[in-house]
Amino acid sequence: MIATNKPKPSLESLLATCQVVTGKQVIERQKAKAKQLEEFARAMEFEQQNNRVKAK
């Protein structure tokens, strides 16, 4: 029985299939997440300020 090794994928093919993330992509994701958290905090603050008790 002869074991055949699969050829290693190239960097281009890994990047094309999103199996590898570059440093630039990591930084962009971190910035997007920080922006989303900031927006969420503003929305929560707005909701707390404008929270009115509804009369029954």
PDB file of C-alpha atoms in Angstrom:
ATOM      1  CA  MET A   1       0.000   0.000   0.000  1.00  0.00           C
ATOM      2  CA  ILE A   2       1.516   3.276  -1.101  1.00  0.00           C
ATOM      3  CA  ALA A   3       0.581   6.382   0.864  1.00  0.00           C
ATOM      4  CA  THR A   4       0.022   9.361  -1.369  1.00  0.00           C
ATOM      5  CA  ASN A   5       0.289  12.720   0.265  1.00  0.00           C
ATOM      6  CA  LYS A   6      -2.038  15.419  -0.881  1.00  0.00           C
ATOM      7  CA  PRO A   7      -0.245  18.483  -2.182  1.00  0.00           C
ATOM      8  CA  LYS A   8      -0.269  21.394   0.212  1.00  0.00           C
ATOM      9  CA  PRO A   9      -2.668  24.172  -0.806  1.00  0.00           C
ATOM     10  CA  SER A  10      -1.128  27.405  -1.961  1.00  0.00           C
ATOM     11  CA  LEU A  11      -1.524  30.636  -0.055  1.00  0.00           C
ATOM     12  CA  GLU A  12      -3.607  32.064  -2.879  1.00  0.00           C
ATOM     13  CA  SER A  13      -6.056  29.176  -2.739  1.00  0.00           C
ATOM     14  CA  LEU A  14      -6.345  29.481   1.055  1.00  0.00           C
ATOM     15  CA  LEU A  15      -6.991  33.214   0.800  1.00  0.00           C
ATOM     16  CA  ALA A  16      -9.564  32.634  -1.939  1.00  0.00           C
ATOM     17  CA  THR A  17     -11.504  30.203   0.247  1.00  0.00           C
ATOM     18  CA  CYS A  18     -11.204  32.464   3.347  1.00  0.00           C
ATOM     19  CA  GLN A  19      -9.356  29.792   5.319  1.00  0.00           C
ATOM     20  CA  VAL A  20      -6.549  32.230   6.103  1.00  0.00           C
ATOM     21  CA  VAL A  21      -7.059  35.733   7.455  1.00  0.00           C
ATOM     22  CA  THR A  22      -4.526  38.473   6.862  1.00  0.00           C
ATOM     23  CA  GLY A  23      -3.509  40.980   9.517  1.00  0.00           C
ATOM     24  CA  LYS A  24      -5.271  43.752   7.618  1.00  0.00           C
ATOM     25  CA  GLN A  25      -8.529  41.771   7.690  1.00  0.00           C
ATOM     26  CA  VAL A  26      -8.164  41.208  11.448  1.00  0.00           C
ATOM     27  CA  ILE A  27      -7.698  44.938  12.047  1.00  0.00           C
ATOM     28  CA  GLU A  28     -10.710  45.773   9.863  1.00  0.00           C
ATOM     29  CA  ARG A  29     -12.853  43.279  11.796  1.00  0.00           C
ATOM     30  CA  GLN A  30     -11.723  44.756  15.123  1.00  0.00           C
ATOM     31  CA  LYS A  31     -12.550  48.280  13.964  1.00  0.00           C
ATOM     32  CA  ALA A  32     -15.970  47.173  12.697  1.00  0.00           C
ATOM     33  CA  LYS A  33     -16.711  45.406  15.979  1.00  0.00           C
ATOM     34  CA  ALA A  34     -15.644  48.460  18.020  1.00  0.00           C
ATOM     35  CA  LYS A  35     -17.853  50.690  15.866  1.00  0.00           C
ATOM     36  CA  GLN A  36     -20.789  48.308  16.313  1.00  0.00           C
ATOM     37  CA  LEU A  37     -20.317  48.236  20.116  1.00  0.00           C
ATOM     38  CA  GLU A  38     -20.140  52.037  20.207  1.00  0.00           C
ATOM     39  CA  GLU A  39     -23.344  52.294  18.189  1.00  0.00           C
ATOM     40  CA  PHE A  40     -25.041  49.781  20.491  1.00  0.00           C
ATOM     41  CA  ALA A  41     -23.973  51.776  23.565  1.00  0.00           C
ATOM     42  CA  ARG A  42     -25.429  54.966  22.036  1.00  0.00           C
ATOM     43  CA  ALA A  43     -28.674  53.145  21.251  1.00  0.00           C
ATOM     44  CA  MET A  44     -28.919  51.798  24.805  1.00  0.00           C
ATOM     45  CA  GLU A  45     -28.303  55.261  26.233  1.00  0.00           C
ATOM     46  CA  PHE A  46     -30.968  56.722  23.938  1.00  0.00           C
ATOM     47  CA  GLU A  47     -33.470  54.057  24.973  1.00  0.00           C
ATOM     48  CA  GLN A  48     -32.779  54.632  28.664  1.00  0.00           C
ATOM     49  CA  GLN A  49     -33.213  58.394  28.313  1.00  0.00           C
ATOM     50  CA  ASN A  50     -36.444  58.064  26.358  1.00  0.00           C
ATOM     51  CA  ASN A  51     -37.948  55.232  28.366  1.00  0.00           C
ATOM     52  CA  ARG A  52     -41.430  56.320  29.372  1.00  0.00           C
ATOM     53  CA  VAL A  53     -43.739  54.363  31.600  1.00  0.00           C
ATOM     54  CA  LYS A  54     -46.852  53.434  29.671  1.00  0.00           C
ATOM     55  CA  ALA A  55     -50.133  54.124  31.441  1.00  0.00           C
ATOM     56  CA  LYS A  56     -52.489  51.192  31.743  1.00  0.00           C
TER      57      LYS A  56
END
